[in-house]
Short mmCIF file of C-alpha atoms in Angstrom, two decimals:
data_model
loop_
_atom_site.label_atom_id
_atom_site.label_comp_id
_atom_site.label_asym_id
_atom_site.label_seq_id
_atom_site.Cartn_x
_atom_site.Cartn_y
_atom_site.Cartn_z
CA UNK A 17 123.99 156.04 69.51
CA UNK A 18 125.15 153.89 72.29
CA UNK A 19 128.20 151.62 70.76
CA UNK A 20 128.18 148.21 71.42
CA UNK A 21 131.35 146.13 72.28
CA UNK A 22 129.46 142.86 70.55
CA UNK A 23 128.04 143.88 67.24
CA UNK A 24 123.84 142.92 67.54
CA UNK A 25 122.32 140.06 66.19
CA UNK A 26 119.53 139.86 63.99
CA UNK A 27 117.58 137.05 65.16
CA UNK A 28 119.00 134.14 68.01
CA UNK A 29 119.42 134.22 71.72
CA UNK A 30 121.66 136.55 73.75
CA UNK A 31 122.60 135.58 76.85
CA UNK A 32 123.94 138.28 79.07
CA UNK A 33 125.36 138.62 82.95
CA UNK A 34 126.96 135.54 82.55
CA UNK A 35 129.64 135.20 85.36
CA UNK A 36 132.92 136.34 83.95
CA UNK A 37 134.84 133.66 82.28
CA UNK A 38 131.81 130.91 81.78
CA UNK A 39 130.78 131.97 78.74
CA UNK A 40 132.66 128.75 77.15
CA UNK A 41 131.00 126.42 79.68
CA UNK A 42 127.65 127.95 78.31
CA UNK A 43 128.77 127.17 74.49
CA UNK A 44 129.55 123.90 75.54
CA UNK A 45 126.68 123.19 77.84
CA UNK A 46 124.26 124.67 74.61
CA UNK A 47 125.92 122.25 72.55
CA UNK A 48 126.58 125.02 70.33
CA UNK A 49 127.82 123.48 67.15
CA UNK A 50 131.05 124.82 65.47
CA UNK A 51 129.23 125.77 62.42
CA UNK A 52 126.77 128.13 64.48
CA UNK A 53 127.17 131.60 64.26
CA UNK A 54 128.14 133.13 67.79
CA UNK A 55 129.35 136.41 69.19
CA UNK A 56 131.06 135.98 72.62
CA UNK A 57 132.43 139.19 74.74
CA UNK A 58 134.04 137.89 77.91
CA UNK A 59 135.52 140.16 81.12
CA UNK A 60 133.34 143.03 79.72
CA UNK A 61 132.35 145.95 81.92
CA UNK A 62 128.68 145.66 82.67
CA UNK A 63 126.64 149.05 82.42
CA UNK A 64 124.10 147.77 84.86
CA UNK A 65 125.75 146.11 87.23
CA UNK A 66 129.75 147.99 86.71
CA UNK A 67 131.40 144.68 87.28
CA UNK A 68 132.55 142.76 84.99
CA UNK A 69 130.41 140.11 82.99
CA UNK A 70 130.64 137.75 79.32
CA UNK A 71 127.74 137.90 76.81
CA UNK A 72 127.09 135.41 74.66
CA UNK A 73 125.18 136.07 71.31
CA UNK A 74 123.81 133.44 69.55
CA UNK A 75 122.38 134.10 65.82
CA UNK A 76 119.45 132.20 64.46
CA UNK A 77 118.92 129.77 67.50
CA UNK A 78 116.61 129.81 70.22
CA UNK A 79 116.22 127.48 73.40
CA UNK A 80 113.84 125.48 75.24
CA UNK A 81 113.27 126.23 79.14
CA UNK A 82 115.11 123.12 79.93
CA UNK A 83 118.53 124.13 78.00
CA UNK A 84 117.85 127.92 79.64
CA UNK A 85 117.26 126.67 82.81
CA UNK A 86 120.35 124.22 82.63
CA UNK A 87 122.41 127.67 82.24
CA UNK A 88 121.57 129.00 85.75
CA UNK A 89 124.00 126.22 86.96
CA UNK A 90 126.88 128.00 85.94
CA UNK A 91 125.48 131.45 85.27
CA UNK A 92 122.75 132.28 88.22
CA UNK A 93 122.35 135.64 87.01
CA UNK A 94 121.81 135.12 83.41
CA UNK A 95 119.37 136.92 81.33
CA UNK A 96 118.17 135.73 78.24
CA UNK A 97 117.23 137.84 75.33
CA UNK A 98 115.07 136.61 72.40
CA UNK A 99 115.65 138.20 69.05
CA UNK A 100 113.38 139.06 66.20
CA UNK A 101 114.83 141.57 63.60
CA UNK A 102 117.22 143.38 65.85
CA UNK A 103 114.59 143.68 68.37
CA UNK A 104 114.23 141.93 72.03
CA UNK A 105 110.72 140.05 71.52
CA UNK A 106 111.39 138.43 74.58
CA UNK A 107 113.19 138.83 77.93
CA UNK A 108 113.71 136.75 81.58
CA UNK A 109 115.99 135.84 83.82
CA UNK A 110 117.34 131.95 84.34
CA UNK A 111 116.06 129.73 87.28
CA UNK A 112 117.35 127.38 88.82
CA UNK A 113 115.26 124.49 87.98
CA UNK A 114 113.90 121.51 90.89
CA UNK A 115 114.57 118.91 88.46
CA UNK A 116 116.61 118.53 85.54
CA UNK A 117 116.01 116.49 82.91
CA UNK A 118 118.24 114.58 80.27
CA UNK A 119 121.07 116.97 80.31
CA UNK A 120 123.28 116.34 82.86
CA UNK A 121 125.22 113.12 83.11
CA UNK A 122 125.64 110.92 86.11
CA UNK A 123 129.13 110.91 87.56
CA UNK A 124 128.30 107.34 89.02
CA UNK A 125 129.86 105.07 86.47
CA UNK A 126 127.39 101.81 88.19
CA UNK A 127 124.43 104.02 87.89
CA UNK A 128 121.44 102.58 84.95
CA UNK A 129 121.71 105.56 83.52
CA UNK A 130 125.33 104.94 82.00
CA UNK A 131 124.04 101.40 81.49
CA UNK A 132 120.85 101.88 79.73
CA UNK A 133 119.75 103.86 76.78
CA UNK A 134 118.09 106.40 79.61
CA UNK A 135 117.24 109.61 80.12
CA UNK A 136 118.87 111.09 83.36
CA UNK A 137 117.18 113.23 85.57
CA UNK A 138 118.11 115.03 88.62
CA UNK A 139 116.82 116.77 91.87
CA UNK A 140 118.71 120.06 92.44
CA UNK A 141 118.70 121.66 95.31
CA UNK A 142 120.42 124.36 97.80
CA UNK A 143 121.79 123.43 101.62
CA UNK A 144 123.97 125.90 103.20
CA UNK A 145 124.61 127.57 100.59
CA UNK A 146 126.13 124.88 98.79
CA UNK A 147 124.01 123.74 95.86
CA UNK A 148 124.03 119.75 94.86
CA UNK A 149 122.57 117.47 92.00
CA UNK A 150 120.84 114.73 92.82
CA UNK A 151 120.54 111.78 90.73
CA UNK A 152 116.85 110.36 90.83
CA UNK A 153 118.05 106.65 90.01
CA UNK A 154 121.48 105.87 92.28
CA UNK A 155 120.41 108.87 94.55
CA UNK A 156 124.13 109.86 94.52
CA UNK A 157 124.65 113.85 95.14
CA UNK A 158 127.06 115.80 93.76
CA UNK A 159 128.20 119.66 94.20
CA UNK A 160 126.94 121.89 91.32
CA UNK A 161 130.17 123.05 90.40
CA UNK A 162 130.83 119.14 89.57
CA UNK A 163 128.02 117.96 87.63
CA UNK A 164 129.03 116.85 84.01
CA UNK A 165 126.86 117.52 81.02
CA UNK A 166 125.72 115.03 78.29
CA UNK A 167 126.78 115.98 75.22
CA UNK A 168 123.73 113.91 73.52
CA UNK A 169 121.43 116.65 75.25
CA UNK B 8 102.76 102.06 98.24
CA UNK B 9 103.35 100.56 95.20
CA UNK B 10 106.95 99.53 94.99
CA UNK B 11 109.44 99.93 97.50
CA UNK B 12 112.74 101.03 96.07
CA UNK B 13 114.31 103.07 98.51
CA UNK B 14 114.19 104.31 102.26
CA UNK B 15 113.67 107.76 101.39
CA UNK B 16 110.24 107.04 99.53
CA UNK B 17 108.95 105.52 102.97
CA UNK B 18 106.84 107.98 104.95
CA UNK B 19 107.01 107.53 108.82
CA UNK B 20 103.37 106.12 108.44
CA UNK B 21 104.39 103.62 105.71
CA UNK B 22 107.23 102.47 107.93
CA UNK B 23 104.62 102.04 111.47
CA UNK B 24 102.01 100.55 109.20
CA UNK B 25 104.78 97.68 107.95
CA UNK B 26 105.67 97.98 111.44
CA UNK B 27 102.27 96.62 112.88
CA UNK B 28 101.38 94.03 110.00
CA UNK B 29 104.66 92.43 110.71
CA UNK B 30 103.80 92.41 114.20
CA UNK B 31 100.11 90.67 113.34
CA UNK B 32 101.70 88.14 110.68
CA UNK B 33 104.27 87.25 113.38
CA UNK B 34 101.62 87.03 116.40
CA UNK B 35 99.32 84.65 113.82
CA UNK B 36 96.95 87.44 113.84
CA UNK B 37 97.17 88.53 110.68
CA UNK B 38 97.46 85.48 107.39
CA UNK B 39 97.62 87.24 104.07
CA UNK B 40 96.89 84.88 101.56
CA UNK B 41 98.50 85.34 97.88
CA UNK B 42 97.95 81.74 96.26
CA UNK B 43 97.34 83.36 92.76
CA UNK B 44 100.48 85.21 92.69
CA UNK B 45 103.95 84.45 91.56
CA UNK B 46 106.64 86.47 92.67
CA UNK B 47 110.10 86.31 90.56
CA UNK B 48 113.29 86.93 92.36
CA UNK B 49 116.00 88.34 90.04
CA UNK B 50 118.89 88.02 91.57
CA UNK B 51 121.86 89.34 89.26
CA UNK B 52 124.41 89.44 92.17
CA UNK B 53 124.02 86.27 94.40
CA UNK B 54 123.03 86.33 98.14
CA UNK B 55 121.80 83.61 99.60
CA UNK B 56 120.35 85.14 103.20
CA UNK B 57 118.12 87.36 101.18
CA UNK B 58 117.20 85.36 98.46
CA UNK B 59 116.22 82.84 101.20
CA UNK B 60 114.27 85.42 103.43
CA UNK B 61 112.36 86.33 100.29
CA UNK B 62 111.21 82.93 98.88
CA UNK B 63 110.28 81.63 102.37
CA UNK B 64 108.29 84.58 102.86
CA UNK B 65 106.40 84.43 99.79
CA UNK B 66 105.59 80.45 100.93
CA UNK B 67 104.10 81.19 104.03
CA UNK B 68 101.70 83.79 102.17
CA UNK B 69 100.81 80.45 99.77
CA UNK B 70 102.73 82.26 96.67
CA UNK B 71 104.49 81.04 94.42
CA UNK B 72 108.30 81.92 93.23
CA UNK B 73 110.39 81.94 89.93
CA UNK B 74 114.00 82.26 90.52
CA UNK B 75 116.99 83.68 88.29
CA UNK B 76 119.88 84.05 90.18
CA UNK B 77 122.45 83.20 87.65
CA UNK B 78 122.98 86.08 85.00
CA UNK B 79 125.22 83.71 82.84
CA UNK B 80 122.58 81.48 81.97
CA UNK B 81 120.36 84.51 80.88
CA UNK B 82 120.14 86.17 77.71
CA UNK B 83 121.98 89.45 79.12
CA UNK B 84 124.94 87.46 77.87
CA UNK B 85 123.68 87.75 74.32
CA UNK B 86 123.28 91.85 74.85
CA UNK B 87 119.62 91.62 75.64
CA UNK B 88 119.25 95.36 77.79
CA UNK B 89 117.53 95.53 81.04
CA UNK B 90 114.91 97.18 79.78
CA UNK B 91 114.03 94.15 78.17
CA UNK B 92 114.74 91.68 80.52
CA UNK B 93 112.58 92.85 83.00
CA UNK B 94 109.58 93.37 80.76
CA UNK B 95 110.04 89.99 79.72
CA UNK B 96 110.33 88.83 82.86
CA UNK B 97 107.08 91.03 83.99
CA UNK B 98 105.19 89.17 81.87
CA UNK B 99 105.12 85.89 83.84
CA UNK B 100 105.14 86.97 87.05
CA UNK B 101 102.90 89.24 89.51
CA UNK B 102 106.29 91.36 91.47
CA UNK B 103 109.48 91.62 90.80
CA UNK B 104 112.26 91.33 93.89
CA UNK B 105 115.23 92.56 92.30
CA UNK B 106 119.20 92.45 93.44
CA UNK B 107 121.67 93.78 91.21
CA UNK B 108 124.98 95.39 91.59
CA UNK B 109 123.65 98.38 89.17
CA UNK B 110 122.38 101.01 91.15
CA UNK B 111 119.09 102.73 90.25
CA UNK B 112 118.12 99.99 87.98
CA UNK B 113 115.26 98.95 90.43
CA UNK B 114 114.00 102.21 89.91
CA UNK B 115 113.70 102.13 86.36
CA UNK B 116 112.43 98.86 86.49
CA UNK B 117 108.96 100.76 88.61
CA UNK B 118 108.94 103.31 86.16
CA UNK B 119 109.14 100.51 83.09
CA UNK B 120 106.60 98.02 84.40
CA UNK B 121 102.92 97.82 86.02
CA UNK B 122 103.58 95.29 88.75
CA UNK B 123 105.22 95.93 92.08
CA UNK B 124 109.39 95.89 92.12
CA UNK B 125 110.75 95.82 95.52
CA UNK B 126 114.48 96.64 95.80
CA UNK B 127 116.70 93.85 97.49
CA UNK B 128 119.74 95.73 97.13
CA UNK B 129 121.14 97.81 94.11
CA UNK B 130 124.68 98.22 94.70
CA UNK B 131 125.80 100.33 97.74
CA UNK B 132 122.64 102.48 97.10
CA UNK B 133 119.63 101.31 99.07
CA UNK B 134 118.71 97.73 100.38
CA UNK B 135 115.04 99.05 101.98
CA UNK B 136 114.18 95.61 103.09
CA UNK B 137 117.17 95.38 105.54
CA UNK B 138 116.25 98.73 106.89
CA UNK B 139 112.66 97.80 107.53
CA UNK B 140 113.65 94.52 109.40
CA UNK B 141 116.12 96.55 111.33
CA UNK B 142 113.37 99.07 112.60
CA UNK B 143 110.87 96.14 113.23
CA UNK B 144 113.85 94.41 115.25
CA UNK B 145 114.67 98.02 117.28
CA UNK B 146 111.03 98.07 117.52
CA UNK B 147 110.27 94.78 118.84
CA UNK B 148 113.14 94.64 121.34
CA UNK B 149 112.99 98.33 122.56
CA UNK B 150 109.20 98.45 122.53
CA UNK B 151 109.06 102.21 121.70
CA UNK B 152 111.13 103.47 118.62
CA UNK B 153 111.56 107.50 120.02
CA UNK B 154 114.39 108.59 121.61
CA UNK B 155 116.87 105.86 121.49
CA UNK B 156 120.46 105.62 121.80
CA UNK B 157 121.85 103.80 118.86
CA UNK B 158 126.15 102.85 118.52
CA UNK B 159 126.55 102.15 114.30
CA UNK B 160 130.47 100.12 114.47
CA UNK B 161 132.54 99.20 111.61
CA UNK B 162 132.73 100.20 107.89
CA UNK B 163 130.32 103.25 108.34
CA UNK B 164 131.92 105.00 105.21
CA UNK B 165 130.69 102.19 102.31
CA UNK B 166 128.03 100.57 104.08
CA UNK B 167 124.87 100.47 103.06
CA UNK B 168 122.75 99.56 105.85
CA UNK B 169 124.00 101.96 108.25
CA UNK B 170 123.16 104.81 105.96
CA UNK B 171 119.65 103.34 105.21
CA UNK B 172 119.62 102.44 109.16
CA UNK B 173 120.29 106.88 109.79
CA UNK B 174 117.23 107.14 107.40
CA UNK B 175 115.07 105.03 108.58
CA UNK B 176 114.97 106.19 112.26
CA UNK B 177 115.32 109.59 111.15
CA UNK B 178 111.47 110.16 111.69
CA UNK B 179 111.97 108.80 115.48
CA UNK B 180 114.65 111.53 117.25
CA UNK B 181 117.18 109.04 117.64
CA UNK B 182 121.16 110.12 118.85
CA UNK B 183 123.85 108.55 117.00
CA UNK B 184 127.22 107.13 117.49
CA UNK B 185 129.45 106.54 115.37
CA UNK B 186 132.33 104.10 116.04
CA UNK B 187 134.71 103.58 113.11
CA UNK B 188 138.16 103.51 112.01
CA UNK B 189 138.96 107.32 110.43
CA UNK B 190 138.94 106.18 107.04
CA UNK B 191 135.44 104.69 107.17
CA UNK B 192 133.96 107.28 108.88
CA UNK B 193 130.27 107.90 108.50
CA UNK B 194 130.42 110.44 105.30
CA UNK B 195 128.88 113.84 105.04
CA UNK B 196 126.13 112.90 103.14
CA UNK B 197 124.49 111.42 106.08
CA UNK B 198 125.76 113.32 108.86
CA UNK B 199 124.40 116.64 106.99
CA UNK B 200 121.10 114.82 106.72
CA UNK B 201 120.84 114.18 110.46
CA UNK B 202 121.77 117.73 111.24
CA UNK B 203 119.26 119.23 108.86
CA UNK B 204 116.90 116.67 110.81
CA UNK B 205 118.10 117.83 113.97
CA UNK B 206 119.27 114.66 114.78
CA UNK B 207 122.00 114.17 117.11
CA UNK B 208 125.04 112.40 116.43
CA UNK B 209 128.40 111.92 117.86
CA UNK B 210 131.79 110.95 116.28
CA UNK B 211 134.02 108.33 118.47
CA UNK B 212 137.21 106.18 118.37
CA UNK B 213 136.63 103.60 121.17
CA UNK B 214 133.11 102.50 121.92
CA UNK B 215 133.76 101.36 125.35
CA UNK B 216 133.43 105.43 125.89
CA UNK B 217 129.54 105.11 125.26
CA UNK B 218 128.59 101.36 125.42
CA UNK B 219 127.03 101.53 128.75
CA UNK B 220 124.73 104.11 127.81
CA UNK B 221 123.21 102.55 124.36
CA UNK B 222 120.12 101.19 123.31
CA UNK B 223 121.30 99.92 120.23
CA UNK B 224 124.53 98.67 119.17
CA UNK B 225 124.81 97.55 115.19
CA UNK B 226 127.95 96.05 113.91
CA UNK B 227 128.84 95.75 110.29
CA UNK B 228 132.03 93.56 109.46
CA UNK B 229 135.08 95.46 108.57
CA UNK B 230 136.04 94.37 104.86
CA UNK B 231 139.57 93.34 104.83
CA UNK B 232 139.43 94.05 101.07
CA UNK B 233 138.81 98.25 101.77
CA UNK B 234 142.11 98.16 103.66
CA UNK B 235 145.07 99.16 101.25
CA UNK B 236 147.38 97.22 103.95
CA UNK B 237 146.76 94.25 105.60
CA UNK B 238 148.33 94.84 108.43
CA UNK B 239 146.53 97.91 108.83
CA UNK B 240 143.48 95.95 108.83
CA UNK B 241 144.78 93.55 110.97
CA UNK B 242 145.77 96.31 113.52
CA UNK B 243 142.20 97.43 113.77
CA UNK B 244 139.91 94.27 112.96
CA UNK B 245 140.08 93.64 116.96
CA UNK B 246 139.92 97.38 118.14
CA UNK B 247 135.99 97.41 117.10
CA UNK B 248 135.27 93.41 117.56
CA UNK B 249 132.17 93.00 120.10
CA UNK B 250 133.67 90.83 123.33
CA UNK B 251 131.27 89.09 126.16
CA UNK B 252 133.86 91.71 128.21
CA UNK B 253 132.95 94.78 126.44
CA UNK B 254 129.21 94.69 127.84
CA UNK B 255 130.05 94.13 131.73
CA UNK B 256 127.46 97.30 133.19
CA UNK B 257 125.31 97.77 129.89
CA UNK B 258 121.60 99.08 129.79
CA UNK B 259 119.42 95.49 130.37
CA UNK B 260 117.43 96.52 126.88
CA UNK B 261 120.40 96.34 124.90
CA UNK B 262 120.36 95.07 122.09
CA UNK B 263 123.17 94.15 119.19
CA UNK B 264 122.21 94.00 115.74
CA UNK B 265 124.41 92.83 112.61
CA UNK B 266 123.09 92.06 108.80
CA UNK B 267 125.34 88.96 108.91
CA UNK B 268 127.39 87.36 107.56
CA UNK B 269 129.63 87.94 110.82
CA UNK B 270 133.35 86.91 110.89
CA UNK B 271 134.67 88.11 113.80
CA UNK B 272 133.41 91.25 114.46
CA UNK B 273 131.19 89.60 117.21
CA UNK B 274 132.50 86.98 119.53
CA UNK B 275 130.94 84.08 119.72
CA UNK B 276 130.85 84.59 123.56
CA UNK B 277 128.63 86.99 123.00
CA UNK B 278 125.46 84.60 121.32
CA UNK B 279 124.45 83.10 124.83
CA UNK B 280 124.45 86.75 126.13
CA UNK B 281 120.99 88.18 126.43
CA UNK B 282 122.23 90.80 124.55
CA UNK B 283 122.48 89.07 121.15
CA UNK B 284 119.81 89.55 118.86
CA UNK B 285 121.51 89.20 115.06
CA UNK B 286 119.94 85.74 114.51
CA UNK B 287 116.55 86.56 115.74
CA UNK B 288 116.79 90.20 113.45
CA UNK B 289 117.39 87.49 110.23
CA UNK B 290 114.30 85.69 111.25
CA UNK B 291 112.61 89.35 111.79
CA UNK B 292 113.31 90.06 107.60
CA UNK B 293 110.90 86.96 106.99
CA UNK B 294 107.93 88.61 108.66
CA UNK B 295 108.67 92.14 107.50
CA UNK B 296 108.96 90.79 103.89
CA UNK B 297 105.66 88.72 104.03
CA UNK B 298 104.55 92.44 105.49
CA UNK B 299 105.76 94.39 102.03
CA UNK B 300 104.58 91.40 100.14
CA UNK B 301 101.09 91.49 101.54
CA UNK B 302 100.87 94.86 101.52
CA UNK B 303 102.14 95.47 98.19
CA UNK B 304 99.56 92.83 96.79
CA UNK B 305 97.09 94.98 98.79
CA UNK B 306 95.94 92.11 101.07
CA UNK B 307 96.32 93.72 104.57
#
């Protein structure tokens, strides 16, 4: 039987092929509460791809396409695993989303959206390789790698 | 079109169609008629230019205007949210003109409420108006708005209506110059949406290099208060000023645009030139705003 570095979960998420080191920035953009059960395996050799990758696993929660989706900012290659009694019910990769709603946080402290009780909602997209956030209210961009997260997601 | 909030939501046939109702309501042509509407301006930050421009444009279409331009005397001093306000607000009047220092709140205000909002500035995001009576001036003066030459001088780095200017004409294969000071320097943001346009631009110290071969030439005021030293700003507030000298052997169509207010960017020896055209762009923003008016009320 194959051994496992991160024991399995019986039902939850698991989010694999996370870029190594990120797997924090995941928790955090998740919102994973402290009192959640979670599994985390960072700077692990990857079978599949033989470099090196964290895995996140993630008992008795599962996420909505925007929160998955939100992930691919930070972890392009991500795959996410459902579980149901030890077994994968369901399987995809993330994708980077046009728009993203309500969980990312305007870096514009004049914009409405810090102002008013408002969701935000941004325009993502990729130029030159270099992929930006767009806010759909002050229309002011910023570089992926930059964008800050609501923590009232 | 239903509100105008930004630039960017203008397609080129939005911005010929404004274009050529301007153009009738200015030749007596066209006379849009809104006598049964009432148009509020909310002005949260002051500014007198546009806040005239607007009301006088709205009485010569017969309307009628409600004005709050103080946000003291309003009841966003007793924590009343914008949200509110506006819907309030919506319920006594026909369109909103809105000018506030927050930016995106004219947005929200479209998305909140069923009448028209048109954006007269939200901070340094987007002041469409301005950029629509800037194309209508380039237009009128210039005749034909493809292929021009235009020279942007002065603060190109925080101001707003050269950035919405670069959008606006983006639709028309325009080159670009850019005169400015290296600190206020036209920022990425815009120069990677020319080149993704394919527009042309060009990056200068010292526009006597390229005067003589514009079409355009818009000034906006270097702020003495975006200078860390006042010297500095001294040192420099002359280097881009517009002299009566500066335009011996210019193209006969130029033209030089400003927003206004002026200080001293532009010699006054340059008003009696024929090259002067700043006063008659501010009387241009009363016909293009009866334009959006009319057209937002559907009556064109």
């Amino acid at each position: 039987m194959k051994e496992l570095k991160v024991d399995p979960i019986k039902n939850g998420t698991v989010i694999d092929h996370i870029k190594p080191g990120k797997a924090y920035q995941v928790l955090k953009i998740l919102n994973i509460n402290t009192q959640d059960e979670v599994m985390l395996g960072m700077n692990l050799q990857s079978n599949k791809t033989k470099q090196k990758k964290d895995i996140l696993k993630i008992e008795n929660i599962t996420f909505g396409p925007d929160e998955i989706n939100c992930i691919s900012l930070i972890a392009p290659n991500a795959t996410i695993s459902t579980i149901k009694n030890y077994d994968v019910v369901k399987k995809h990769q993330v994708q980077t989303p046009q728009v993203i709603d309500r969980i990312l946080k305007c870096a514009n402290p004049n914009c409405i959206t810090n102002q008013e009780n408002l969701q935000s909602s941004f325009e993502i997209y990729t130029k030159k390789n270099i992929t930006r956030a767009q806010c759909y209210y002050c229309e002011k961009t910023t570089k992926i790698d930059e964008v800050r997260f609501s923590m009232n997601n | 079109m239903q509100n105008l909030i930004s630039v960017k939501d203008l397609s080129k046939s939005d911005i010929l169609n404004l274009i050529k109702v301007s153009e009738g309501i200015e030749q007596g042509k066209l006379t849009p008629q809104i006598a049964d509407k009432v148009v509020s301006l909310l002005f949260f930050e002051p500014s007198t230019r546009t806040r005239f421009s607007f009301e006088t444009a709205v009485k010569r279409l017969s309307g009628k205007t409600l004005y709050l331009g103080d946000v003291a005397s309003t009841s966003v001093t007793k924590g009343e949210s914008f949200a509110d306000t506006v819907r309030v607000i919506s319920q006594y009047s026909d369109m909103i003109v809105m000018r506030t220092l927050v930016e995106g709140a004219p947005r929200y205000a479209s998305e909140l409420l069923d009448i028209p909002i048109v954006n007269a500035g939200d901070g340094t995001n987007q002041h469409p108006t301005q950029a629509l009576l800037d194309i209508y001036s380039i237009y009128k003066t210039q005749k034909d708005l493809n292929g021009l030459k235009i020279g942007l001088v002065g603060d190109l780095k925080l101001g707003r209506t050269v950035h919405s200017l670069c959008q606006i004409m983006s639709d028309f294969n325009p080159e670009f110059y850019f005169i400015s000071p290296e600190f206020l320097k036209m920022p990425n943001s815009i120069k990677n949406y020319l080149s993704e346009k394919g527009i042309k631009y060009h990056q200068l110290n010292n526009l006597e290099e390229v005067v003589r071969e514009l079409d355009i030439l818009y000034v906006t005021r270097l702020q003495k208060e975006r200078f860390s030293d006042a010297e500095a700003y001294e040192r420099v507030k002359d280097y881009y000023a517009i002299s009566a000298n500066l335009l011996h052997g210019v193209k006969e169509n130029l033209k030089i645009l400003h927003p206004l207010p002026r200080v001293n960017e532009i010699s006054t020896c340059v008003d009696n030139t024929p090259y002067a055209y700043y006063f008659q762009q501010a009387k241009n923003g009363m016909y293009m705003r009866q334009s959006i008016i009319a057209s937002l009320f559907d009556r064109v």
